[in-house]
Amino acid sequence: MLLLAMPLTAAAAPQGAKADKNAVIKLDGEQVKLSEAPMMLDGRMFLPVALIAQLFDAKKVSWDKVNQETTIETALGDTIVLGDGVPVVYFNEGRYVMDAAPFIENGRMYAPLRHVAELLHATVKWNKEEEAAELTTVEPAVINEENALTDVVKAFGTSEAELLQRNELKSKDTIKAGVKLRVVMPSVLDKPAKPFTEQDYTLLAKITMVESGYESYEGQLAVANVILNRVKDSRFPSSVKDVIYSGKQFPPAHNGLLDKAKPNASVMRAAKDALNGKNNVQGAVYFFNPKVSKGAFWSSLDVVAKIGHHHFAE
């Protein structure tokens, strides 16, 4: 926990995020004394990741400075990975989309309380009368003669299929007496993230390196997102590879520079974050250096962002 008690990086919370000094949080019926006020954004409550993990006795919390990621090893042996500004959470072997992304404020990573608490095997309710977030720890269900699988399904309002998925089991035949089943079904499990291939990741990182390896992380993230924005746009090819190799926007794909590219750590992070939904140039499908690319076409574009040497446009 001490790792996340130290400042991370200088960053600002998203626009609209505000500290709520009157917020009340209860854990198993007892009010929690907060060292830092929760942050509120779009009706959602955010708490420092380290604090949430501590409330539920996580085994370990670590900070990856290079990738700006927090990893939580939970008391039940699950692994949670959260990235700064990244809406996708890695949970064990899966990737899932949260309805809000973590952010860093005053050297602390804040994450949506509901999502992280559920991943830590707790339930979350909002008490309107007391204006309090009520957290309840849930112990795993132990299978025995008095508590069969069917009893667990009924008691927790779930299904055998959901229990198998949550516990990473292939068949109910593997559930023997004494087995402890995780029974809290995090809401994010219903929203698996769109998969990407290693080829997608490698190509995206390489073209980003060639085009903006000298730029800041924000500039690299923007370039990676131009490619992904094109994939989503019906005017362009529908895969990362085809976008990069088609047309004239990316000459390095045709002159050998792409094949020789060796992405640095910042570029690898930018490509991964972009593939995980972090987008700082929504809608932009072109980027250009205004000192180099001139003419009627470029001047006709609607510029949505200026980062480093590049303009990003629709």
Short mmCIF file of N, CA and C in Angstrom, two decimals, residues 1-140:
data_model
loop_
_atom_site.label_atom_id
_atom_site.label_comp_id
_atom_site.label_asym_id
_atom_site.label_seq_id
_atom_site.Cartn_x
_atom_site.Cartn_y
_atom_site.Cartn_z
N MET A 1 0.82 -1.20 0.00
CA MET A 1 0.00 0.00 0.00
C MET A 1 0.87 1.26 0.00
N LEU A 2 2.07 1.16 0.56
CA LEU A 2 2.92 2.34 0.63
C LEU A 2 3.30 2.84 -0.75
N LEU A 3 3.34 1.94 -1.74
CA LEU A 3 3.69 2.35 -3.09
C LEU A 3 2.73 3.40 -3.61
N LEU A 4 1.45 3.26 -3.29
CA LEU A 4 0.46 4.19 -3.79
C LEU A 4 0.18 5.33 -2.82
N ALA A 5 0.92 5.36 -1.72
CA ALA A 5 0.81 6.50 -0.81
C ALA A 5 1.75 7.60 -1.28
N MET A 6 2.67 7.24 -2.20
CA MET A 6 3.61 8.21 -2.74
C MET A 6 3.02 8.85 -3.98
N PRO A 7 3.41 10.10 -4.31
CA PRO A 7 2.91 10.76 -5.50
C PRO A 7 3.25 9.96 -6.74
N LEU A 8 2.34 9.95 -7.71
CA LEU A 8 2.55 9.22 -8.96
C LEU A 8 3.09 10.19 -10.00
N THR A 9 2.23 10.84 -10.74
CA THR A 9 2.67 11.83 -11.71
C THR A 9 1.76 13.04 -11.59
N ALA A 10 2.24 14.15 -12.06
CA ALA A 10 1.41 15.36 -12.03
C ALA A 10 0.33 15.22 -13.09
N ALA A 11 -0.91 15.24 -12.70
CA ALA A 11 -2.02 15.10 -13.64
C ALA A 11 -3.24 15.77 -13.05
N ALA A 12 -4.15 16.12 -13.91
CA ALA A 12 -5.38 16.78 -13.47
C ALA A 12 -6.56 15.86 -13.66
N ALA A 13 -7.52 15.96 -12.76
CA ALA A 13 -8.74 15.17 -12.88
C ALA A 13 -9.52 15.63 -14.10
N PRO A 14 -10.37 14.77 -14.66
CA PRO A 14 -11.19 15.17 -15.81
C PRO A 14 -12.04 16.38 -15.48
N GLN A 15 -12.35 17.15 -16.49
CA GLN A 15 -13.18 18.33 -16.29
C GLN A 15 -14.53 17.92 -15.69
N GLY A 16 -14.93 18.60 -14.63
CA GLY A 16 -16.20 18.29 -13.98
C GLY A 16 -16.06 17.46 -12.72
N ALA A 17 -14.89 16.84 -12.52
CA ALA A 17 -14.67 16.04 -11.31
C ALA A 17 -14.49 16.96 -10.11
N LYS A 18 -15.21 16.67 -9.03
CA LYS A 18 -15.15 17.51 -7.83
C LYS A 18 -15.07 16.65 -6.58
N ALA A 19 -14.31 17.15 -5.61
CA ALA A 19 -14.22 16.45 -4.33
C ALA A 19 -15.53 16.65 -3.57
N ASP A 20 -16.00 15.58 -2.93
CA ASP A 20 -17.23 15.65 -2.13
C ASP A 20 -16.88 15.38 -0.68
N LYS A 21 -16.67 16.45 0.08
CA LYS A 21 -16.25 16.32 1.47
C LYS A 21 -17.38 15.83 2.37
N ASN A 22 -18.61 15.86 1.87
CA ASN A 22 -19.74 15.40 2.67
C ASN A 22 -20.12 13.95 2.38
N ALA A 23 -19.41 13.32 1.46
CA ALA A 23 -19.74 11.94 1.09
C ALA A 23 -19.56 11.01 2.28
N VAL A 24 -20.47 10.05 2.39
CA VAL A 24 -20.42 9.06 3.46
C VAL A 24 -20.27 7.66 2.84
N ILE A 25 -19.32 6.91 3.38
CA ILE A 25 -19.12 5.54 2.92
C ILE A 25 -19.17 4.63 4.13
N LYS A 26 -19.97 3.59 4.02
CA LYS A 26 -20.06 2.60 5.10
C LYS A 26 -19.57 1.25 4.59
N LEU A 27 -18.84 0.57 5.45
CA LEU A 27 -18.36 -0.77 5.15
C LEU A 27 -18.90 -1.73 6.19
N ASP A 28 -19.72 -2.64 5.75
CA ASP A 28 -20.37 -3.61 6.65
C ASP A 28 -21.06 -2.91 7.82
N GLY A 29 -21.73 -1.80 7.49
CA GLY A 29 -22.54 -1.09 8.48
C GLY A 29 -21.81 -0.01 9.26
N GLU A 30 -20.49 0.03 9.17
CA GLU A 30 -19.72 1.02 9.92
C GLU A 30 -19.19 2.11 8.98
N GLN A 31 -19.32 3.37 9.42
CA GLN A 31 -18.84 4.46 8.59
C GLN A 31 -17.32 4.45 8.51
N VAL A 32 -16.81 4.64 7.30
CA VAL A 32 -15.38 4.63 7.07
C VAL A 32 -14.82 6.04 7.24
N LYS A 33 -13.74 6.16 8.00
CA LYS A 33 -13.07 7.43 8.14
C LYS A 33 -12.13 7.61 6.94
N LEU A 34 -12.40 8.62 6.15
CA LEU A 34 -11.65 8.84 4.91
C LEU A 34 -10.55 9.86 5.10
N SER A 35 -9.35 9.51 4.68
CA SER A 35 -8.23 10.45 4.74
C SER A 35 -8.32 11.45 3.59
N GLU A 36 -9.00 11.06 2.51
CA GLU A 36 -9.19 11.94 1.37
C GLU A 36 -10.63 11.86 0.91
N ALA A 37 -11.18 12.98 0.53
CA ALA A 37 -12.57 13.03 0.10
C ALA A 37 -12.75 12.31 -1.23
N PRO A 38 -13.85 11.58 -1.39
CA PRO A 38 -14.14 10.96 -2.69
C PRO A 38 -14.31 12.04 -3.75
N MET A 39 -14.09 11.67 -4.99
CA MET A 39 -14.32 12.56 -6.13
C MET A 39 -15.62 12.13 -6.80
N MET A 40 -16.40 13.08 -7.25
CA MET A 40 -17.64 12.81 -7.97
C MET A 40 -17.51 13.28 -9.41
N LEU A 41 -17.96 12.45 -10.34
CA LEU A 41 -17.92 12.79 -11.76
C LEU A 41 -19.07 12.11 -12.47
N ASP A 42 -19.93 12.90 -13.09
CA ASP A 42 -21.08 12.37 -13.83
C ASP A 42 -21.92 11.42 -12.97
N GLY A 43 -22.09 11.78 -11.70
CA GLY A 43 -22.92 10.99 -10.81
C GLY A 43 -22.26 9.74 -10.26
N ARG A 44 -21.00 9.54 -10.55
CA ARG A 44 -20.27 8.36 -10.06
C ARG A 44 -19.27 8.77 -9.00
N MET A 45 -19.08 7.89 -8.02
CA MET A 45 -18.14 8.16 -6.94
C MET A 45 -16.81 7.46 -7.22
N PHE A 46 -15.73 8.21 -7.08
CA PHE A 46 -14.38 7.69 -7.27
C PHE A 46 -13.61 7.78 -5.96
N LEU A 47 -12.85 6.73 -5.66
CA LEU A 47 -11.98 6.73 -4.48
C LEU A 47 -10.57 6.33 -4.90
N PRO A 48 -9.55 6.74 -4.12
CA PRO A 48 -8.20 6.27 -4.43
C PRO A 48 -8.16 4.74 -4.46
N VAL A 49 -7.52 4.19 -5.46
CA VAL A 49 -7.47 2.73 -5.62
C VAL A 49 -6.87 2.07 -4.39
N ALA A 50 -5.81 2.66 -3.85
CA ALA A 50 -5.16 2.07 -2.68
C ALA A 50 -6.11 1.97 -1.50
N LEU A 51 -6.97 2.98 -1.33
CA LEU A 51 -7.92 2.96 -0.22
C LEU A 51 -8.97 1.86 -0.41
N ILE A 52 -9.50 1.75 -1.63
CA ILE A 52 -10.49 0.70 -1.88
C ILE A 52 -9.88 -0.67 -1.63
N ALA A 53 -8.67 -0.87 -2.12
CA ALA A 53 -8.00 -2.16 -1.94
C ALA A 53 -7.77 -2.45 -0.46
N GLN A 54 -7.41 -1.42 0.29
CA GLN A 54 -7.16 -1.60 1.73
C GLN A 54 -8.43 -1.98 2.48
N LEU A 55 -9.55 -1.39 2.08
CA LEU A 55 -10.83 -1.70 2.73
C LEU A 55 -11.17 -3.18 2.65
N PHE A 56 -10.75 -3.81 1.54
CA PHE A 56 -11.11 -5.21 1.33
C PHE A 56 -9.90 -6.14 1.45
N ASP A 57 -8.90 -5.68 2.19
CA ASP A 57 -7.75 -6.53 2.56
C ASP A 57 -7.06 -7.15 1.36
N ALA A 58 -6.84 -6.37 0.33
CA ALA A 58 -6.11 -6.87 -0.84
C ALA A 58 -4.71 -7.30 -0.42
N LYS A 59 -4.19 -8.32 -1.08
CA LYS A 59 -2.87 -8.84 -0.73
C LYS A 59 -1.76 -7.87 -1.12
N LYS A 60 -1.94 -7.22 -2.28
CA LYS A 60 -0.86 -6.38 -2.77
C LYS A 60 -1.41 -5.34 -3.75
N VAL A 61 -0.84 -4.14 -3.69
CA VAL A 61 -1.14 -3.10 -4.67
C VAL A 61 0.18 -2.57 -5.19
N SER A 62 0.35 -2.55 -6.50
CA SER A 62 1.62 -2.10 -7.07
C SER A 62 1.38 -1.09 -8.18
N TRP A 63 2.36 -0.23 -8.40
CA TRP A 63 2.26 0.83 -9.39
C TRP A 63 3.31 0.65 -10.47
N ASP A 64 2.88 0.62 -11.72
CA ASP A 64 3.77 0.53 -12.88
C ASP A 64 3.95 1.94 -13.43
N LYS A 65 5.08 2.54 -13.14
CA LYS A 65 5.33 3.93 -13.53
C LYS A 65 5.39 4.08 -15.04
N VAL A 66 5.97 3.10 -15.72
CA VAL A 66 6.14 3.19 -17.18
C VAL A 66 4.78 3.20 -17.89
N ASN A 67 3.90 2.29 -17.48
CA ASN A 67 2.60 2.16 -18.13
C ASN A 67 1.47 2.88 -17.41
N GLN A 68 1.80 3.55 -16.29
CA GLN A 68 0.80 4.29 -15.52
C GLN A 68 -0.39 3.39 -15.17
N GLU A 69 -0.06 2.22 -14.60
CA GLU A 69 -1.08 1.23 -14.26
C GLU A 69 -0.96 0.81 -12.79
N THR A 70 -2.10 0.55 -12.18
CA THR A 70 -2.15 0.00 -10.83
C THR A 70 -2.62 -1.44 -10.92
N THR A 71 -1.91 -2.34 -10.25
CA THR A 71 -2.31 -3.74 -10.19
C THR A 71 -2.68 -4.11 -8.76
N ILE A 72 -3.86 -4.70 -8.62
CA ILE A 72 -4.34 -5.16 -7.31
C ILE A 72 -4.40 -6.68 -7.31
N GLU A 73 -3.79 -7.28 -6.33
CA GLU A 73 -3.94 -8.72 -6.10
C GLU A 73 -4.90 -8.87 -4.93
N THR A 74 -6.09 -9.37 -5.19
CA THR A 74 -7.15 -9.37 -4.18
C THR A 74 -6.96 -10.47 -3.14
N ALA A 75 -7.74 -10.36 -2.08
CA ALA A 75 -7.68 -11.35 -1.00
C ALA A 75 -8.09 -12.73 -1.49
N LEU A 76 -8.87 -12.80 -2.58
CA LEU A 76 -9.34 -14.08 -3.11
C LEU A 76 -8.48 -14.58 -4.26
N GLY A 77 -7.39 -13.88 -4.54
CA GLY A 77 -6.48 -14.35 -5.57
C GLY A 77 -6.75 -13.84 -6.97
N ASP A 78 -7.67 -12.90 -7.12
CA ASP A 78 -7.93 -12.30 -8.43
C ASP A 78 -6.91 -11.18 -8.69
N THR A 79 -6.73 -10.85 -9.97
CA THR A 79 -5.82 -9.77 -10.35
C THR A 79 -6.58 -8.71 -11.13
N ILE A 80 -6.45 -7.46 -10.70
CA ILE A 80 -7.12 -6.32 -11.33
C ILE A 80 -6.05 -5.35 -11.80
N VAL A 81 -6.14 -4.91 -13.06
CA VAL A 81 -5.19 -3.93 -13.58
C VAL A 81 -5.97 -2.73 -14.12
N LEU A 82 -5.66 -1.55 -13.59
CA LEU A 82 -6.34 -0.31 -13.95
C LEU A 82 -5.33 0.68 -14.53
N GLY A 83 -5.68 1.31 -15.65
CA GLY A 83 -4.79 2.28 -16.29
C GLY A 83 -5.32 3.68 -16.21
N ASP A 84 -4.44 4.65 -16.16
CA ASP A 84 -4.83 6.06 -16.08
C ASP A 84 -5.58 6.48 -17.34
N GLY A 85 -6.85 6.85 -17.18
CA GLY A 85 -7.65 7.29 -18.32
C GLY A 85 -8.13 6.18 -19.23
N VAL A 86 -7.90 4.94 -18.83
CA VAL A 86 -8.25 3.79 -19.67
C VAL A 86 -9.55 3.16 -19.19
N PRO A 87 -10.58 3.11 -20.03
CA PRO A 87 -11.87 2.56 -19.60
C PRO A 87 -11.91 1.04 -19.49
N VAL A 88 -10.91 0.36 -20.04
CA VAL A 88 -10.87 -1.10 -19.98
C VAL A 88 -10.09 -1.54 -18.75
N VAL A 89 -10.67 -2.45 -17.98
CA VAL A 89 -10.00 -3.03 -16.82
C VAL A 89 -9.62 -4.47 -17.16
N TYR A 90 -8.40 -4.84 -16.82
CA TYR A 90 -7.97 -6.24 -16.97
C TYR A 90 -8.33 -6.95 -15.68
N PHE A 91 -9.08 -8.05 -15.80
CA PHE A 91 -9.50 -8.82 -14.63
C PHE A 91 -9.17 -10.27 -14.89
N ASN A 92 -8.18 -10.79 -14.18
CA ASN A 92 -7.64 -12.13 -14.43
C ASN A 92 -7.26 -12.23 -15.90
N GLU A 93 -7.86 -13.16 -16.65
CA GLU A 93 -7.49 -13.35 -18.04
C GLU A 93 -8.37 -12.55 -19.01
N GLY A 94 -9.30 -11.76 -18.47
CA GLY A 94 -10.24 -11.05 -19.34
C GLY A 94 -10.03 -9.54 -19.36
N ARG A 95 -10.67 -8.89 -20.32
CA ARG A 95 -10.66 -7.44 -20.46
C ARG A 95 -12.12 -6.99 -20.54
N TYR A 96 -12.46 -5.98 -19.74
CA TYR A 96 -13.86 -5.55 -19.65
C TYR A 96 -13.95 -4.02 -19.66
N VAL A 97 -15.07 -3.52 -20.17
CA VAL A 97 -15.26 -2.08 -20.30
C VAL A 97 -16.03 -1.53 -19.11
N MET A 98 -15.42 -0.58 -18.40
CA MET A 98 -16.09 0.13 -17.32
C MET A 98 -16.86 1.30 -17.90
N ASP A 99 -17.84 1.81 -17.17
CA ASP A 99 -18.59 2.96 -17.67
C ASP A 99 -17.92 4.28 -17.32
N ALA A 100 -16.76 4.22 -16.68
CA ALA A 100 -15.97 5.41 -16.38
C ALA A 100 -14.52 4.98 -16.20
N ALA A 101 -13.61 5.85 -16.60
CA ALA A 101 -12.19 5.50 -16.55
C ALA A 101 -11.52 6.07 -15.30
N PRO A 102 -10.52 5.36 -14.75
CA PRO A 102 -9.75 5.90 -13.64
C PRO A 102 -8.99 7.16 -14.07
N PHE A 103 -8.60 7.96 -13.10
CA PHE A 103 -7.80 9.14 -13.39
C PHE A 103 -6.89 9.43 -12.21
N ILE A 104 -5.87 10.23 -12.46
CA ILE A 104 -4.92 10.59 -11.42
C ILE A 104 -5.14 12.04 -10.99
N GLU A 105 -5.23 12.24 -9.70
CA GLU A 105 -5.42 13.57 -9.14
C GLU A 105 -4.61 13.68 -7.86
N ASN A 106 -3.80 14.73 -7.78
CA ASN A 106 -2.96 14.95 -6.60
C ASN A 106 -2.11 13.72 -6.26
N GLY A 107 -1.57 13.09 -7.31
CA GLY A 107 -0.68 11.97 -7.09
C GLY A 107 -1.35 10.67 -6.67
N ARG A 108 -2.68 10.59 -6.82
CA ARG A 108 -3.41 9.37 -6.47
C ARG A 108 -4.23 8.91 -7.66
N MET A 109 -4.28 7.60 -7.89
CA MET A 109 -5.17 7.09 -8.91
C MET A 109 -6.55 6.87 -8.29
N TYR A 110 -7.55 7.52 -8.87
CA TYR A 110 -8.94 7.36 -8.46
C TYR A 110 -9.64 6.43 -9.46
N ALA A 111 -10.49 5.55 -8.94
CA ALA A 111 -11.22 4.61 -9.80
C ALA A 111 -12.68 4.56 -9.37
N PRO A 112 -13.58 4.17 -10.28
CA PRO A 112 -15.01 4.08 -9.93
C PRO A 112 -15.21 3.10 -8.78
N LEU A 113 -15.78 3.58 -7.69
CA LEU A 113 -15.92 2.77 -6.49
C LEU A 113 -16.70 1.49 -6.76
N ARG A 114 -17.83 1.60 -7.45
CA ARG A 114 -18.68 0.42 -7.66
C ARG A 114 -17.92 -0.68 -8.41
N HIS A 115 -17.28 -0.32 -9.49
CA HIS A 115 -16.61 -1.34 -10.30
C HIS A 115 -15.50 -2.05 -9.52
N VAL A 116 -14.65 -1.26 -8.85
CA VAL A 116 -13.52 -1.87 -8.15
C VAL A 116 -13.99 -2.67 -6.94
N ALA A 117 -14.97 -2.17 -6.21
CA ALA A 117 -15.49 -2.91 -5.05
C ALA A 117 -16.08 -4.25 -5.48
N GLU A 118 -16.82 -4.26 -6.58
CA GLU A 118 -17.39 -5.53 -7.06
C GLU A 118 -16.30 -6.50 -7.47
N LEU A 119 -15.25 -5.99 -8.10
CA LEU A 119 -14.14 -6.87 -8.49
C LEU A 119 -13.40 -7.40 -7.27
N LEU A 120 -13.51 -6.67 -6.15
CA LEU A 120 -12.90 -7.11 -4.89
C LEU A 120 -13.86 -7.97 -4.07
N HIS A 121 -14.95 -8.40 -4.70
CA HIS A 121 -15.94 -9.31 -4.11
C HIS A 121 -16.75 -8.67 -3.00
N ALA A 122 -17.30 -7.50 -3.34
CA ALA A 122 -18.20 -6.80 -2.42
C ALA A 122 -19.41 -6.29 -3.21
N THR A 123 -20.47 -5.98 -2.49
CA THR A 123 -21.63 -5.37 -3.12
C THR A 123 -21.68 -3.90 -2.75
N VAL A 124 -22.33 -3.11 -3.60
CA VAL A 124 -22.42 -1.67 -3.38
C VAL A 124 -23.87 -1.23 -3.54
N LYS A 125 -24.37 -0.50 -2.54
CA LYS A 125 -25.72 0.05 -2.61
C LYS A 125 -25.66 1.53 -2.25
N TRP A 126 -26.58 2.30 -2.83
CA TRP A 126 -26.66 3.72 -2.49
C TRP A 126 -27.86 3.94 -1.60
N ASN A 127 -27.61 4.44 -0.38
CA ASN A 127 -28.65 4.73 0.58
C ASN A 127 -29.07 6.18 0.40
N LYS A 128 -30.24 6.40 -0.23
CA LYS A 128 -30.70 7.76 -0.52
C LYS A 128 -30.98 8.56 0.74
N GLU A 129 -31.57 7.90 1.74
CA GLU A 129 -31.93 8.61 2.97
C GLU A 129 -30.70 9.16 3.68
N GLU A 130 -29.65 8.35 3.74
CA GLU A 130 -28.45 8.77 4.44
C GLU A 130 -27.41 9.36 3.49
N GLU A 131 -27.71 9.31 2.18
CA GLU A 131 -26.77 9.76 1.16
C GLU A 131 -25.40 9.11 1.40
N ALA A 132 -25.44 7.80 1.47
CA ALA A 132 -24.23 7.05 1.77
C ALA A 132 -24.07 5.87 0.81
N ALA A 133 -22.82 5.60 0.45
CA ALA A 133 -22.50 4.40 -0.31
C ALA A 133 -22.25 3.28 0.69
N GLU A 134 -23.04 2.23 0.60
CA GLU A 134 -22.94 1.11 1.54
C GLU A 134 -22.24 -0.07 0.88
N LEU A 135 -21.07 -0.40 1.40
CA LEU A 135 -20.28 -1.51 0.88
C LEU A 135 -20.43 -2.70 1.81
N THR A 136 -20.61 -3.86 1.22
CA THR A 136 -20.76 -5.08 2.02
C THR A 136 -19.82 -6.16 1.49
N THR A 137 -18.93 -6.62 2.35
CA THR A 137 -18.05 -7.71 1.95
C THR A 137 -18.84 -9.00 1.87
N VAL A 138 -18.51 -9.83 0.91
CA VAL A 138 -19.21 -11.10 0.71
C VAL A 138 -18.20 -12.23 0.73
N GLU A 139 -18.41 -13.17 1.63
CA GLU A 139 -17.51 -14.32 1.71
C GLU A 139 -17.86 -15.32 0.61
N PRO A 140 -16.86 -16.02 0.09
CA PRO A 140 -17.14 -17.06 -0.91
C PRO A 140 -18.07 -18.13 -0.32
#
